[in-house]
PDB file of C-alpha atoms in Angstrom:
ATOM      1  CA  MET A   1     -64.707 -10.746 -45.282  1.00  0.00           C
ATOM      2  CA  ALA A   2     -68.522 -10.694 -44.775  1.00  0.00           C
ATOM      3  CA  ILE A   3     -71.176  -9.781 -47.003  1.00  0.00           C
ATOM      4  CA  ALA A   4     -72.028  -6.179 -46.314  1.00  0.00           C
ATOM      5  CA  PRO A   5     -76.364  -5.685 -45.936  1.00  0.00           C
ATOM      6  CA  GLY A   6     -77.613  -5.348 -48.955  1.00  0.00           C
ATOM      7  CA  GLU A   7     -74.748  -6.799 -50.936  1.00  0.00           C
ATOM      8  CA  THR A   8     -75.436  -9.676 -53.135  1.00  0.00           C
ATOM      9  CA  THR A   9     -74.204 -13.309 -53.347  1.00  0.00           C
ATOM     10  CA  ARG A  10     -75.170 -15.668 -55.336  1.00  0.00           C
ATOM     11  CA  ASP A  11     -78.100 -17.697 -53.668  1.00  0.00           C
ATOM     12  CA  ALA A  12     -77.672 -21.404 -52.797  1.00  0.00           C
ATOM     13  CA  GLN A  13     -79.731 -22.796 -56.048  1.00  0.00           C
ATOM     14  CA  GLN A  14     -77.137 -20.650 -57.968  1.00  0.00           C
ATOM     15  CA  SER A  15     -74.130 -21.766 -55.794  1.00  0.00           C
ATOM     16  CA  PRO A  16     -74.814 -25.418 -54.372  1.00  0.00           C
ATOM     17  CA  ALA A  17     -73.149 -26.219 -51.338  1.00  0.00           C
ATOM     18  CA  ILE A  18     -69.997 -27.916 -51.889  1.00  0.00           C
ATOM     19  CA  SER A  19     -67.635 -29.109 -49.525  1.00  0.00           C
ATOM     20  CA  LEU A  20     -64.214 -27.694 -49.081  1.00  0.00           C
ATOM     21  CA  PRO A  21     -61.195 -29.529 -49.065  1.00  0.00           C
ATOM     22  CA  ASP A  22     -59.323 -29.684 -45.404  1.00  0.00           C
ATOM     23  CA  SER A  23     -56.065 -28.513 -46.433  1.00  0.00           C
ATOM     24  CA  TRP A  24     -55.141 -25.451 -48.187  1.00  0.00           C
ATOM     25  CA  SER A  25     -52.311 -23.727 -49.760  1.00  0.00           C
ATOM     26  CA  SER A  26     -50.460 -21.901 -51.863  1.00  0.00           C
ATOM     27  CA  SER A  27     -47.242 -21.704 -53.150  1.00  0.00           C
ATOM     28  CA  ARG A  28     -46.134 -19.660 -49.710  1.00  0.00           C
ATOM     29  CA  PHE A  29     -48.760 -20.299 -47.409  1.00  0.00           C
ATOM     30  CA  GLN A  30     -49.901 -23.706 -45.762  1.00  0.00           C
ATOM     31  CA  ALA A  31     -52.731 -23.948 -43.508  1.00  0.00           C
ATOM     32  CA  LYS A  32     -52.113 -26.250 -40.631  1.00  0.00           C
ATOM     33  CA  GLN A  33     -55.858 -25.926 -38.453  1.00  0.00           C
ATOM     34  CA  VAL A  34     -59.417 -25.522 -39.299  1.00  0.00           C
ATOM     35  CA  LEU A  35     -60.285 -22.471 -36.980  1.00  0.00           C
ATOM     36  CA  GLN A  36     -63.968 -21.854 -38.095  1.00  0.00           C
ATOM     37  CA  ALA A  37     -65.176 -22.933 -41.046  1.00  0.00           C
ATOM     38  CA  THR A  38     -69.307 -22.175 -42.818  1.00  0.00           C
ATOM     39  CA  SER A  39     -70.197 -23.854 -45.945  1.00  0.00           C
ATOM     40  CA  ARG A  40     -68.605 -20.566 -47.926  1.00  0.00           C
ATOM     41  CA  THR A  41     -65.886 -19.450 -45.432  1.00  0.00           C
ATOM     42  CA  ARG A  42     -62.836 -20.641 -43.416  1.00  0.00           C
ATOM     43  CA  THR A  43     -60.623 -19.281 -41.020  1.00  0.00           C
ATOM     44  CA  LEU A  44     -57.268 -21.161 -41.091  1.00  0.00           C
ATOM     45  CA  LEU A  45     -54.248 -21.343 -38.888  1.00  0.00           C
ATOM     46  CA  GLY A  46     -51.324 -21.779 -41.085  1.00  0.00           C
ATOM     47  CA  GLU A  47     -47.702 -21.217 -41.596  1.00  0.00           C
ATOM     48  CA  ASP A  48     -45.723 -18.607 -43.895  1.00  0.00           C
ATOM     49  CA  ARG A  49     -43.222 -21.055 -45.435  1.00  0.00           C
ATOM     50  CA  ASP A  50     -41.008 -17.996 -46.122  1.00  0.00           C
ATOM     51  CA  ALA A  51     -40.742 -16.494 -42.844  1.00  0.00           C
ATOM     52  CA  GLY A  52     -41.625 -19.756 -40.779  1.00  0.00           C
ATOM     53  CA  ASP A  53     -44.155 -17.896 -38.480  1.00  0.00           C
ATOM     54  CA  ALA A  54     -48.158 -18.287 -38.121  1.00  0.00           C
ATOM     55  CA  VAL A  55     -50.441 -16.379 -39.926  1.00  0.00           C
ATOM     56  CA  ILE A  56     -54.543 -16.527 -40.262  1.00  0.00           C
ATOM     57  CA  ILE A  57     -55.726 -17.584 -43.806  1.00  0.00           C
ATOM     58  CA  LYS A  58     -59.518 -16.351 -44.370  1.00  0.00           C
ATOM     59  CA  THR A  59     -60.611 -17.696 -47.199  1.00  0.00           C
ATOM     60  CA  VAL A  60     -64.398 -17.365 -49.416  1.00  0.00           C
ATOM     61  CA  ARG A  61     -65.246 -19.358 -52.241  1.00  0.00           C
ATOM     62  CA  THR A  62     -65.269 -17.348 -55.420  1.00  0.00           C
ATOM     63  CA  ASP A  63     -68.554 -18.713 -56.366  1.00  0.00           C
ATOM     64  CA  ALA A  64     -70.404 -17.625 -53.267  1.00  0.00           C
ATOM     65  CA  LEU A  65     -69.782 -13.658 -54.504  1.00  0.00           C
ATOM     66  CA  SER A  66     -71.250 -11.687 -57.035  1.00  0.00           C
ATOM     67  CA  ARG A  67     -68.700 -10.111 -59.324  1.00  0.00           C
ATOM     68  CA  ALA A  68     -69.365  -6.449 -57.207  1.00  0.00           C
ATOM     69  CA  ALA A  69     -68.692  -8.478 -54.037  1.00  0.00           C
ATOM     70  CA  LYS A  70     -65.630  -9.810 -55.283  1.00  0.00           C
ATOM     71  CA  THR A  71     -64.372  -6.321 -57.103  1.00  0.00           C
ATOM     72  CA  ARG A  72     -65.166  -4.714 -53.492  1.00  0.00           C
ATOM     73  CA  LEU A  73     -63.378  -7.390 -51.658  1.00  0.00           C
ATOM     74  CA  GLU A  74     -60.415  -7.283 -53.681  1.00  0.00           C
ATOM     75  CA  TYR A  75     -60.558  -3.475 -53.833  1.00  0.00           C
ATOM     76  CA  GLU A  76     -60.458  -3.174 -49.920  1.00  0.00           C
ATOM     77  CA  THR A  77     -57.781  -5.667 -49.391  1.00  0.00           C
ATOM     78  CA  SER A  78     -55.552  -4.260 -51.791  1.00  0.00           C
ATOM     79  CA  ILE A  79     -55.999  -0.676 -49.535  1.00  0.00           C
ATOM     80  CA  ARG A  80     -55.513  -2.829 -46.373  1.00  0.00           C
ATOM     81  CA  GLN A  81     -52.482  -4.310 -47.526  1.00  0.00           C
ATOM     82  CA  GLN A  82     -50.869  -0.657 -48.098  1.00  0.00           C
ATOM     83  CA  LEU A  83     -52.303   0.679 -44.943  1.00  0.00           C
ATOM     84  CA  ASP A  84     -49.584   0.914 -41.878  1.00  0.00           C
ATOM     85  CA  SER A  85     -51.858   1.033 -38.761  1.00  0.00           C
ATOM     86  CA  PRO A  86     -50.846   0.155 -35.064  1.00  0.00           C
ATOM     87  CA  SER A  87     -54.308  -0.711 -34.672  1.00  0.00           C
ATOM     88  CA  LEU A  88     -55.002  -3.038 -37.616  1.00  0.00           C
ATOM     89  CA  ALA A  89     -53.178  -6.388 -38.480  1.00  0.00           C
ATOM     90  CA  PRO A  90     -51.522  -5.996 -41.750  1.00  0.00           C
ATOM     91  CA  VAL A  91     -52.736  -7.980 -44.460  1.00  0.00           C
ATOM     92  CA  ARG A  92     -49.461 -10.141 -45.681  1.00  0.00           C
ATOM     93  CA  ASN A  93     -50.678 -11.536 -48.902  1.00  0.00           C
ATOM     94  CA  TYR A  94     -54.318 -11.744 -50.554  1.00  0.00           C
ATOM     95  CA  GLY A  95     -55.150 -13.576 -53.909  1.00  0.00           C
ATOM     96  CA  GLU A  96     -57.197 -16.322 -55.752  1.00  0.00           C
ATOM     97  CA  GLU A  97     -56.144 -20.198 -55.131  1.00  0.00           C
ATOM     98  CA  ALA A  98     -58.496 -23.439 -55.874  1.00  0.00           C
ATOM     99  CA  GLY A  99     -61.850 -21.105 -56.048  1.00  0.00           C
ATOM    100  CA  GLU A 100     -61.516 -19.344 -52.968  1.00  0.00           C
ATOM    101  CA  PHE A 101     -60.167 -15.608 -52.441  1.00  0.00           C
ATOM    102  CA  TYR A 102     -57.949 -15.908 -49.306  1.00  0.00           C
ATOM    103  CA  VAL A 103     -56.447 -12.935 -47.313  1.00  0.00           C
ATOM    104  CA  VAL A 104     -53.237 -13.556 -44.866  1.00  0.00           C
ATOM    105  CA  LEU A 105     -53.042 -11.752 -41.575  1.00  0.00           C
ATOM    106  CA  PRO A 106     -50.197 -12.425 -39.084  1.00  0.00           C
ATOM    107  CA  HIS A 107     -51.375 -14.558 -36.213  1.00  0.00           C
ATOM    108  CA  ILE A 108     -51.747 -12.414 -33.317  1.00  0.00           C
ATOM    109  CA  SER A 109     -50.945 -14.623 -30.174  1.00  0.00           C
ATOM    110  CA  GLY A 110     -53.171 -14.150 -26.893  1.00  0.00           C
ATOM    111  CA  THR A 111     -57.476 -15.008 -26.164  1.00  0.00           C
ATOM    112  CA  ALA A 112     -59.952 -13.894 -28.732  1.00  0.00           C
ATOM    113  CA  LEU A 113     -62.042 -10.907 -27.459  1.00  0.00           C
ATOM    114  CA  ARG A 114     -65.066 -13.475 -27.747  1.00  0.00           C
ATOM    115  CA  ASP A 115     -63.400 -15.849 -25.582  1.00  0.00           C
ATOM    116  CA  ARG A 116     -62.769 -13.086 -22.714  1.00  0.00           C
ATOM    117  CA  LEU A 117     -66.307 -11.824 -22.901  1.00  0.00           C
ATOM    118  CA  GLN A 118     -67.209 -15.545 -22.028  1.00  0.00           C
ATOM    119  CA  ARG A 119     -65.764 -15.009 -18.731  1.00  0.00           C
ATOM    120  CA  GLY A 120     -67.638 -12.187 -18.117  1.00  0.00           C
ATOM    121  CA  PRO A 121     -68.212  -8.106 -18.903  1.00  0.00           C
ATOM    122  CA  LEU A 122     -64.964  -6.041 -19.365  1.00  0.00           C
ATOM    123  CA  SER A 123     -64.100  -3.612 -16.995  1.00  0.00           C
ATOM    124  CA  VAL A 124     -64.530  -0.107 -17.312  1.00  0.00           C
ATOM    125  CA  ALA A 125     -60.659   0.368 -18.297  1.00  0.00           C
ATOM    126  CA  GLU A 126     -60.676  -2.582 -20.602  1.00  0.00           C
ATOM    127  CA  THR A 127     -63.573  -1.289 -22.723  1.00  0.00           C
ATOM    128  CA  LEU A 128     -61.902   1.717 -22.775  1.00  0.00           C
ATOM    129  CA  GLN A 129     -58.803   0.466 -24.306  1.00  0.00           C
ATOM    130  CA  LEU A 130     -60.731  -1.567 -26.662  1.00  0.00           C
ATOM    131  CA  GLY A 131     -62.431   1.064 -27.740  1.00  0.00           C
ATOM    132  CA  LYS A 132     -59.587   3.349 -28.570  1.00  0.00           C
ATOM    133  CA  ALA A 133     -57.943   0.576 -30.360  1.00  0.00           C
ATOM    134  CA  LEU A 134     -61.039  -0.253 -32.182  1.00  0.00           C
ATOM    135  CA  PHE A 135     -61.899   3.154 -33.245  1.00  0.00           C
ATOM    136  CA  SER A 136     -58.423   3.874 -34.315  1.00  0.00           C
ATOM    137  CA  GLY A 137     -58.023   1.334 -36.253  1.00  0.00           C
ATOM    138  CA  LEU A 138     -61.559   1.950 -38.419  1.00  0.00           C
ATOM    139  CA  ARG A 139     -60.427   5.553 -38.261  1.00  0.00           C
ATOM    140  CA  ASP A 140     -57.046   4.917 -40.477  1.00  0.00           C
ATOM    141  CA  LEU A 141     -59.292   2.183 -42.254  1.00  0.00           C
ATOM    142  CA  HIS A 142     -61.916   4.701 -43.537  1.00  0.00           C
ATOM    143  CA  GLN A 143     -59.305   7.321 -44.075  1.00  0.00           C
ATOM    144  CA  SER A 144     -57.765   5.228 -46.391  1.00  0.00           C
ATOM    145  CA  GLY A 145     -61.077   4.638 -48.641  1.00  0.00           C
ATOM    146  CA  GLY A 146     -61.588   0.984 -47.239  1.00  0.00           C
ATOM    147  CA  LEU A 147     -64.411   0.003 -44.486  1.00  0.00           C
ATOM    148  CA  HIS A 148     -64.318  -3.306 -42.696  1.00  0.00           C
ATOM    149  CA  ARG A 149     -68.136  -4.465 -43.169  1.00  0.00           C
ATOM    150  CA  ASP A 150     -67.583  -7.173 -40.108  1.00  0.00           C
ATOM    151  CA  VAL A 151     -66.706  -5.982 -36.731  1.00  0.00           C
ATOM    152  CA  LYS A 152     -67.219  -8.327 -34.340  1.00  0.00           C
ATOM    153  CA  PRO A 153     -65.461 -10.096 -31.291  1.00  0.00           C
ATOM    154  CA  ASP A 154     -64.459 -13.006 -33.845  1.00  0.00           C
ATOM    155  CA  ASN A 155     -61.986 -10.518 -35.476  1.00  0.00           C
TER     156      ASN A 155
END
């Protein structure tokens, strides 16, 4: 949920830094652990109370987004929720809760690419496998009218 280059956000004078609560929950999802956090965004490991399984909850403070950025984020998330791609984690839910826009994805166990790259470069076979999956997912997303805008090893 990054802001695209050239996308406007409210600057620090309009949106003073506030501390985000340590916990987060909605009627269906409960955060269990903060995986990453900035002054405006968080990635949380949580639980789907209905299904009983692990989820990832990504949040962004809504006061950190311009109206256009928030509208784009809601639109592109709705596209992702409808998309059925074997290369993309499905969006389980999204919305706004306590001043934060949130997106809920299934937790996928395994080693994050960021962590794998710290051990050394990928082999040619690993690179080709990763590239095929990455570009297949981006193709599916783009054909549906969405953009990812934040492709990186952490995602």
